[in-house]
Coordinates of C-alpha atoms and ligand atoms in Angstrom, one line a residue:
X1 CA -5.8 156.2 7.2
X2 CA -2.6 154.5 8.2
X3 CA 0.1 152.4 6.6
X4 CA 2.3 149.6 7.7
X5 CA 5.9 150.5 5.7
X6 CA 8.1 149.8 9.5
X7 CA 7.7 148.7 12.7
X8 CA 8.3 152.2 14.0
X9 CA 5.0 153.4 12.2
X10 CA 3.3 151.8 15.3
X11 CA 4.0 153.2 18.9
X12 CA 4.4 150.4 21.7
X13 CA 1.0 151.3 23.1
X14 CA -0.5 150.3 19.2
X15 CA 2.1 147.3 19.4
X16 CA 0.1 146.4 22.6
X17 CA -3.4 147.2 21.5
X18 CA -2.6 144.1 18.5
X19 CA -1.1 141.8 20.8
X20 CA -4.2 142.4 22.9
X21 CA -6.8 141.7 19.9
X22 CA -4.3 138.7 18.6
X23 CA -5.0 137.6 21.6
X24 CA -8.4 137.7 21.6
X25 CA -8.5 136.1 18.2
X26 CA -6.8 133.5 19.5
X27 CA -9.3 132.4 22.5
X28 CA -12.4 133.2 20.7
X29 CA -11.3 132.8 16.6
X30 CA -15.3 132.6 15.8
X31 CA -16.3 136.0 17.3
X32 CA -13.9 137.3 14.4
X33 CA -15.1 134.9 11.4
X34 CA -17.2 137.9 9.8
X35 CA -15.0 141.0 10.8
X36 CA -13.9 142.2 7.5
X37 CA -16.9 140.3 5.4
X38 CA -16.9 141.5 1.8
X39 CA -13.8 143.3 2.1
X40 CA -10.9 142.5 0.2
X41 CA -7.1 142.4 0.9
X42 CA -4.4 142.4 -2.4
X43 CA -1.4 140.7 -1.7
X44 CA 1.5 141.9 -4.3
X45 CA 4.3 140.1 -3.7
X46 CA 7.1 140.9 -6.1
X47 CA 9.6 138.0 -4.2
X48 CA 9.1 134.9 -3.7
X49 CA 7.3 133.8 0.2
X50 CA 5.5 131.1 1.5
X51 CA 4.8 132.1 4.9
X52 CA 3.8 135.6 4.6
X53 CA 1.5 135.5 1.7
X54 CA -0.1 132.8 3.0
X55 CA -0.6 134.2 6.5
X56 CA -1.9 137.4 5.3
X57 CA -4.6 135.1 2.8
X58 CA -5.6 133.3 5.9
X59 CA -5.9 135.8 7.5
X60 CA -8.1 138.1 5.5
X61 CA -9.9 134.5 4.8
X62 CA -10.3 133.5 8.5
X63 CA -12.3 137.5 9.0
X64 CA -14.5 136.7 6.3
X65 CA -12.5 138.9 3.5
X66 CA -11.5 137.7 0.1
X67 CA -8.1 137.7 -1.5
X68 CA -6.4 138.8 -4.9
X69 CA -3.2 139.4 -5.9
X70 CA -0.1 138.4 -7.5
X71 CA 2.6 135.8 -5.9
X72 CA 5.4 136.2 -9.0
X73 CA 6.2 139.5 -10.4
X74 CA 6.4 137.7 -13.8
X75 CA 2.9 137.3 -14.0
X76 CA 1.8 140.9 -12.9
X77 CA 2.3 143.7 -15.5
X78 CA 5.7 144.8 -14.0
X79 CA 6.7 142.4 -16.3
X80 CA 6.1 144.8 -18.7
X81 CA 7.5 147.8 -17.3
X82 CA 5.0 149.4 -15.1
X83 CA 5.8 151.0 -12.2
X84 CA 4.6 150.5 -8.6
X85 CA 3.2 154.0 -8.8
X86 CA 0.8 152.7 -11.7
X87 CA 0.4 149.2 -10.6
X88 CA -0.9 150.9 -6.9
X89 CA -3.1 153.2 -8.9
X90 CA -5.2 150.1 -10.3
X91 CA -4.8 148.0 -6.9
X92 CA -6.4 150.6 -4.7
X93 CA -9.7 150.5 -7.1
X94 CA -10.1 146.7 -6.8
X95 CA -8.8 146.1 -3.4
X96 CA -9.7 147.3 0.5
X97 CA -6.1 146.8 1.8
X98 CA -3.0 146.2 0.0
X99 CA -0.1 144.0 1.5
X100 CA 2.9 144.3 -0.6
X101 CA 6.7 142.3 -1.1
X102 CA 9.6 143.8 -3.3
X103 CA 12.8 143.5 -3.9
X104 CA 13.4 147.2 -4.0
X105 CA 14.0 148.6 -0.5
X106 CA 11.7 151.3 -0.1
X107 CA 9.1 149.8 -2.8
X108 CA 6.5 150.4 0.0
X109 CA 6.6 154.0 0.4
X110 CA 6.3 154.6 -3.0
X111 CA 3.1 152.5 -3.0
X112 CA 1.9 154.5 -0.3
X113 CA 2.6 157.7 -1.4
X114 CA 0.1 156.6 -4.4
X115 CA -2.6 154.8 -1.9
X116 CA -6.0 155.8 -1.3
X117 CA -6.2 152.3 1.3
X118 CA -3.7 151.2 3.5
X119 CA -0.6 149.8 2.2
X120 CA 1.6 147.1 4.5
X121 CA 4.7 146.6 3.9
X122 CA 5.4 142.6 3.3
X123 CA 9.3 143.1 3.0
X124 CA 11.2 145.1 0.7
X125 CA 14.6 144.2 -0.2
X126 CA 17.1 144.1 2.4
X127 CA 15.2 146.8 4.6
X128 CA 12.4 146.3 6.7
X129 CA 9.5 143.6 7.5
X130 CA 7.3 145.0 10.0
X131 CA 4.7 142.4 10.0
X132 CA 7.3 139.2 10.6
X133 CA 8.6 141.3 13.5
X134 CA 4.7 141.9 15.0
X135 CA 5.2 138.2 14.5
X136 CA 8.5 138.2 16.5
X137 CA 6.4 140.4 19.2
X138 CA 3.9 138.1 19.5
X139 CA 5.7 134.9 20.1
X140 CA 7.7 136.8 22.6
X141 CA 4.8 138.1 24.6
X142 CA 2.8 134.8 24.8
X143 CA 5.8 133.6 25.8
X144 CA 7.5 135.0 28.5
X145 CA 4.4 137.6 29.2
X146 CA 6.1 140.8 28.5
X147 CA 8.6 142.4 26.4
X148 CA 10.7 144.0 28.8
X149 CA 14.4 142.9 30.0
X150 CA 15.1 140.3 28.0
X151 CA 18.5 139.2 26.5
X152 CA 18.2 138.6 22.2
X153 CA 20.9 136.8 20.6
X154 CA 20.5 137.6 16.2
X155 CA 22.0 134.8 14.8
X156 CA 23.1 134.6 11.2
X157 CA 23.2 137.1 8.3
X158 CA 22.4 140.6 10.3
X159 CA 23.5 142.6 7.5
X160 CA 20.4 141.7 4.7
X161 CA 18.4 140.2 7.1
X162 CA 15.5 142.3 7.0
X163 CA 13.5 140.6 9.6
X164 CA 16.4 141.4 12.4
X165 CA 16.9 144.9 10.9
X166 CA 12.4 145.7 12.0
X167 CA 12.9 143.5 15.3
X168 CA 16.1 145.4 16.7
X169 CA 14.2 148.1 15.6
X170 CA 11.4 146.8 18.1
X171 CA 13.4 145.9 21.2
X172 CA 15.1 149.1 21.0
X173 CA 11.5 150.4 22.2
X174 CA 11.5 148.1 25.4
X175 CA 13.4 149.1 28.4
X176 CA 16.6 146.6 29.6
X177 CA 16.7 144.7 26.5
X178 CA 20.2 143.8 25.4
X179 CA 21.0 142.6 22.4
X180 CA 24.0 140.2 21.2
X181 CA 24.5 140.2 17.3
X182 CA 26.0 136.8 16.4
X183 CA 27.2 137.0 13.1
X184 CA 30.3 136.7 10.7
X185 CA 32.3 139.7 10.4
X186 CA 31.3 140.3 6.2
X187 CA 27.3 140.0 8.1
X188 CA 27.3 142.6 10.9
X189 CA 24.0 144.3 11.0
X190 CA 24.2 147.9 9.6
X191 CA 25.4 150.4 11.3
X192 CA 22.7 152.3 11.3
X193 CA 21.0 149.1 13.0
X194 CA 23.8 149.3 15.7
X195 CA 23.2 153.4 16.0
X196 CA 19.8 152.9 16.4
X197 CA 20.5 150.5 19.6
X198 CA 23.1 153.1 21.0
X199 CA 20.4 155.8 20.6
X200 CA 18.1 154.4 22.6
X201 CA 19.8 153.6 25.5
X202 CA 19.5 150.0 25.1
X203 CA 22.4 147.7 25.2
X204 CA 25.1 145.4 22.5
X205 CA 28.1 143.1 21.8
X206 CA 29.0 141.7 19.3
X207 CA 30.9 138.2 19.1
X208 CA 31.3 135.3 16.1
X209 CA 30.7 132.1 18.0
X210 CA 27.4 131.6 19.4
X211 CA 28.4 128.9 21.6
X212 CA 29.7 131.5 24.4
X213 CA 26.7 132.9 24.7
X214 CA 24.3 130.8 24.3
X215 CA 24.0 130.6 28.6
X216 CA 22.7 134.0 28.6
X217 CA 20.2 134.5 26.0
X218 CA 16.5 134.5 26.9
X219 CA 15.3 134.1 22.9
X220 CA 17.8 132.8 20.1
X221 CA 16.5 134.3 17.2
X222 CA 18.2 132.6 13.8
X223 CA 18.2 133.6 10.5
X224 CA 18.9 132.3 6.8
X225 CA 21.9 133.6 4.9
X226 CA 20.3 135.7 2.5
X227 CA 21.6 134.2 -0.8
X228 CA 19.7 136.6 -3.0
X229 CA 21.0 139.7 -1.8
X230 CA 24.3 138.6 -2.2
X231 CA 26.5 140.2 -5.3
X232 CA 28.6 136.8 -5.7
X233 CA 27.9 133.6 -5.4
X234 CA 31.5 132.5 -3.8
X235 CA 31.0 134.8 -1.1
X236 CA 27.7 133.0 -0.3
X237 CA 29.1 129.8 -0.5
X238 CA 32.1 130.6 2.1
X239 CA 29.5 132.2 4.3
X240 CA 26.4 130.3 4.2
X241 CA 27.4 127.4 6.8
X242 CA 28.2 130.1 9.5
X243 CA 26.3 129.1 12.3
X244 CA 24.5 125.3 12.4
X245 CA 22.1 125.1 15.7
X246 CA 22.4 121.8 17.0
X247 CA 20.4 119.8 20.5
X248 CA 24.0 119.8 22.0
X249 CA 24.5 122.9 21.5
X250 CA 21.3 124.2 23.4
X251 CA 22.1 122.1 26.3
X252 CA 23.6 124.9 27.6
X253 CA 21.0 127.1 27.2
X254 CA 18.5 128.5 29.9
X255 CA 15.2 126.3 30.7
X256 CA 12.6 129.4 29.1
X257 CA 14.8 129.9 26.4
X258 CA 13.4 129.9 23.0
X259 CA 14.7 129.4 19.2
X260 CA 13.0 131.4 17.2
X261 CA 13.4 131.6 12.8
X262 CA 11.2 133.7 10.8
X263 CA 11.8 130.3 8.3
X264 CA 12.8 129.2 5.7
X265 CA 15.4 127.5 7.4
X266 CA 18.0 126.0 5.6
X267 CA 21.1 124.8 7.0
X268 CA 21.0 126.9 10.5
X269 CA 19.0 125.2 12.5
X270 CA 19.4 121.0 12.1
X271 CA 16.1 119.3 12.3
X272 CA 16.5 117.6 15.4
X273 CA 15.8 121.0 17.4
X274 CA 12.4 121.1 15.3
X275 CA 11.5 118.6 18.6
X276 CA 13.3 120.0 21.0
X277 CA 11.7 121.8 24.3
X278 CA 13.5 125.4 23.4
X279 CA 11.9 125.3 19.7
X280 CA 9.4 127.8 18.6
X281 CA 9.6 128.6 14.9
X282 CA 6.6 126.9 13.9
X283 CA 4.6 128.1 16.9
X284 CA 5.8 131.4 16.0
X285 CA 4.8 130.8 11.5
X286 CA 1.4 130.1 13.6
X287 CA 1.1 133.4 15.1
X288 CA 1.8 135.1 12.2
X289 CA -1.8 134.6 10.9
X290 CA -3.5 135.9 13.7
X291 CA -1.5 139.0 14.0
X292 CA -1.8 139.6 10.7
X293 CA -6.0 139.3 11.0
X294 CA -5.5 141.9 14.0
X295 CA -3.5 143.8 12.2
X296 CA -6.1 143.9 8.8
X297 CA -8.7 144.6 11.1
X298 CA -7.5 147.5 12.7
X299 CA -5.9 149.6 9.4
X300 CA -9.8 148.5 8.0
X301 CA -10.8 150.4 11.0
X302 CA -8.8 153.4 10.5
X303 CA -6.3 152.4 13.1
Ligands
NCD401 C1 11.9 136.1 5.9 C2 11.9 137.2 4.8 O1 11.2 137.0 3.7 O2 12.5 138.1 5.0 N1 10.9 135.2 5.7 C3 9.6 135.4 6.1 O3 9.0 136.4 5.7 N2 9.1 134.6 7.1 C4 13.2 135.5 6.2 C5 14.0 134.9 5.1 O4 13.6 134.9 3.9 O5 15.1 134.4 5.4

């Protein structure tokens, strides 16, 4: 039995098998409609989402599963004080696959440690979110075709951006990719983030403005400034207007470049981009369910 808790829990040949079956799901969605009938996925999400919780519901829905779970932590009984040890205990006797969102980095684990089924990891805190970066890897793929050589510009809050923390993570994996990390000095990525990328052979810089670079990137892949992870409120203020993406602004991008967001969105990308040729993020919130249903399928089937 296998668990989802980061994106380096899959090798690139597994990243490739579920691009391959999303894939398939996508031509032929029917062939799939009874694939996990009378199974039943949990979704435990301790933080606020829209997008993921949903995803994973249609998901399990769309393969003929059923659904239970929690979407506020106020209505589950960590409310009253029990721990994710405890609360997994119960799940695992009432559910076939368990997809799970906390605040605490490295709430995951834990679960798993205490899982008899397989436990994915939804987000946890600051940390990792493997399954919006199998997202990432799809949109990517169908895209240019390949995952290989291609120039990422992160936009935005890199330090508690947890989606650009599991897709770095990713591309470090692919051969030529160079990264460019565009972000305010108080939200560089981590440096274990940055270590990770020197480790691997793969390539950096670093710069504040992302109008320099914008000629060179192949996918610009914005992020949200992650208000609740901040400590004050001030800082967030003074921070949270960073980077606006604008339809000027791309004009000097590359024809096959894409904008991708994990959304929400708030201020970062204006909403006249939503109809612009580079735009992707909705196309990519799309792919997120059908990962996610080759995903369930394959941790139903023992990997
Ligand atoms: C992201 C998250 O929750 O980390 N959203 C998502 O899952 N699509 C990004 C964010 O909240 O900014």
């Amino acid at each position: 039995m296998r668990h989802l808790i980061e994106i380096q829990d899959l090798s690139p040949a597994e990243i490739a098998i579920l691009l391959q079956l999303a894939d398939e799901i996508i031509a032929r969605p029917a062939d799939f409609r009874d694939s996990a009938a009378r199974k039943k996925l949990a979704t435990l999400f301790y933080e606020p989402s829209t997008r993921t919780r949903l995803s994973f519901e249609a998901a399990m829905l769309d393969l003929g599963g059923h659904v239970l779970g929690f979407a506020d932590q106020g209505s589950s009984s960590a409310s009253k004080g029990e721990s994710v040890a405890d609360t997994i205990r119960m799940v695992q006797c009432y559910a076939d696959i368990i997809a799970m969102r906390h605040p605490k980095e490295g709430a995951p684990v834990v679960a798993a440690r205490h899982a008899s089924v397989p436990v994915i990891n939804a987000g946890d805190g600051g940390h990792n979110h493997p399954t919006q970066t199998l997202t990432d890897l799809t949109t990517i793929h169908r895209e240019f075709g390949h995952l290989d050589n291609l120039t990422i510009g992160l936009c935005g809050d890199l330090k508690f951006g947890r989606t650009v923390h599991s897709l770095a993570a990713a591309m470090c994996r692919y051969p030529g990719t160079h990264f460019v990390l565009i972000s305010p000095k108080e939200l560089c990525p981590p440096d274990y983030v940055t270590d990770m990328i020197c480790q691997s052979g793969r390539s950096y810089e670093q710069v504040r403005a992302m109008e320099e670079v914008i000629p060179e990137l192949d996918v610009l892949y914005m992020t949200r400034v992650q208000r609740e992870r901040f400590f004050n409120e001030a800082d967030y203020v003074r921070l949270k207007d960073s980077f606006i993406l604008d339809v000027p602004k791309l004009a000097a991008a590359k024809k096959e470049m894409i904008v991708m967001h994990p959304l929400p969105r708030v201020n970062e990308i204006s909403v006249t981009v939503d109809a612009d040729p580079h735009a992707r993020y909705f196309q990519q919130a799309l792919y997120g369910k059908f990962i996610r249903m080759a995903l369930i399928l394959w941790l139903l089937e023992g990997a």
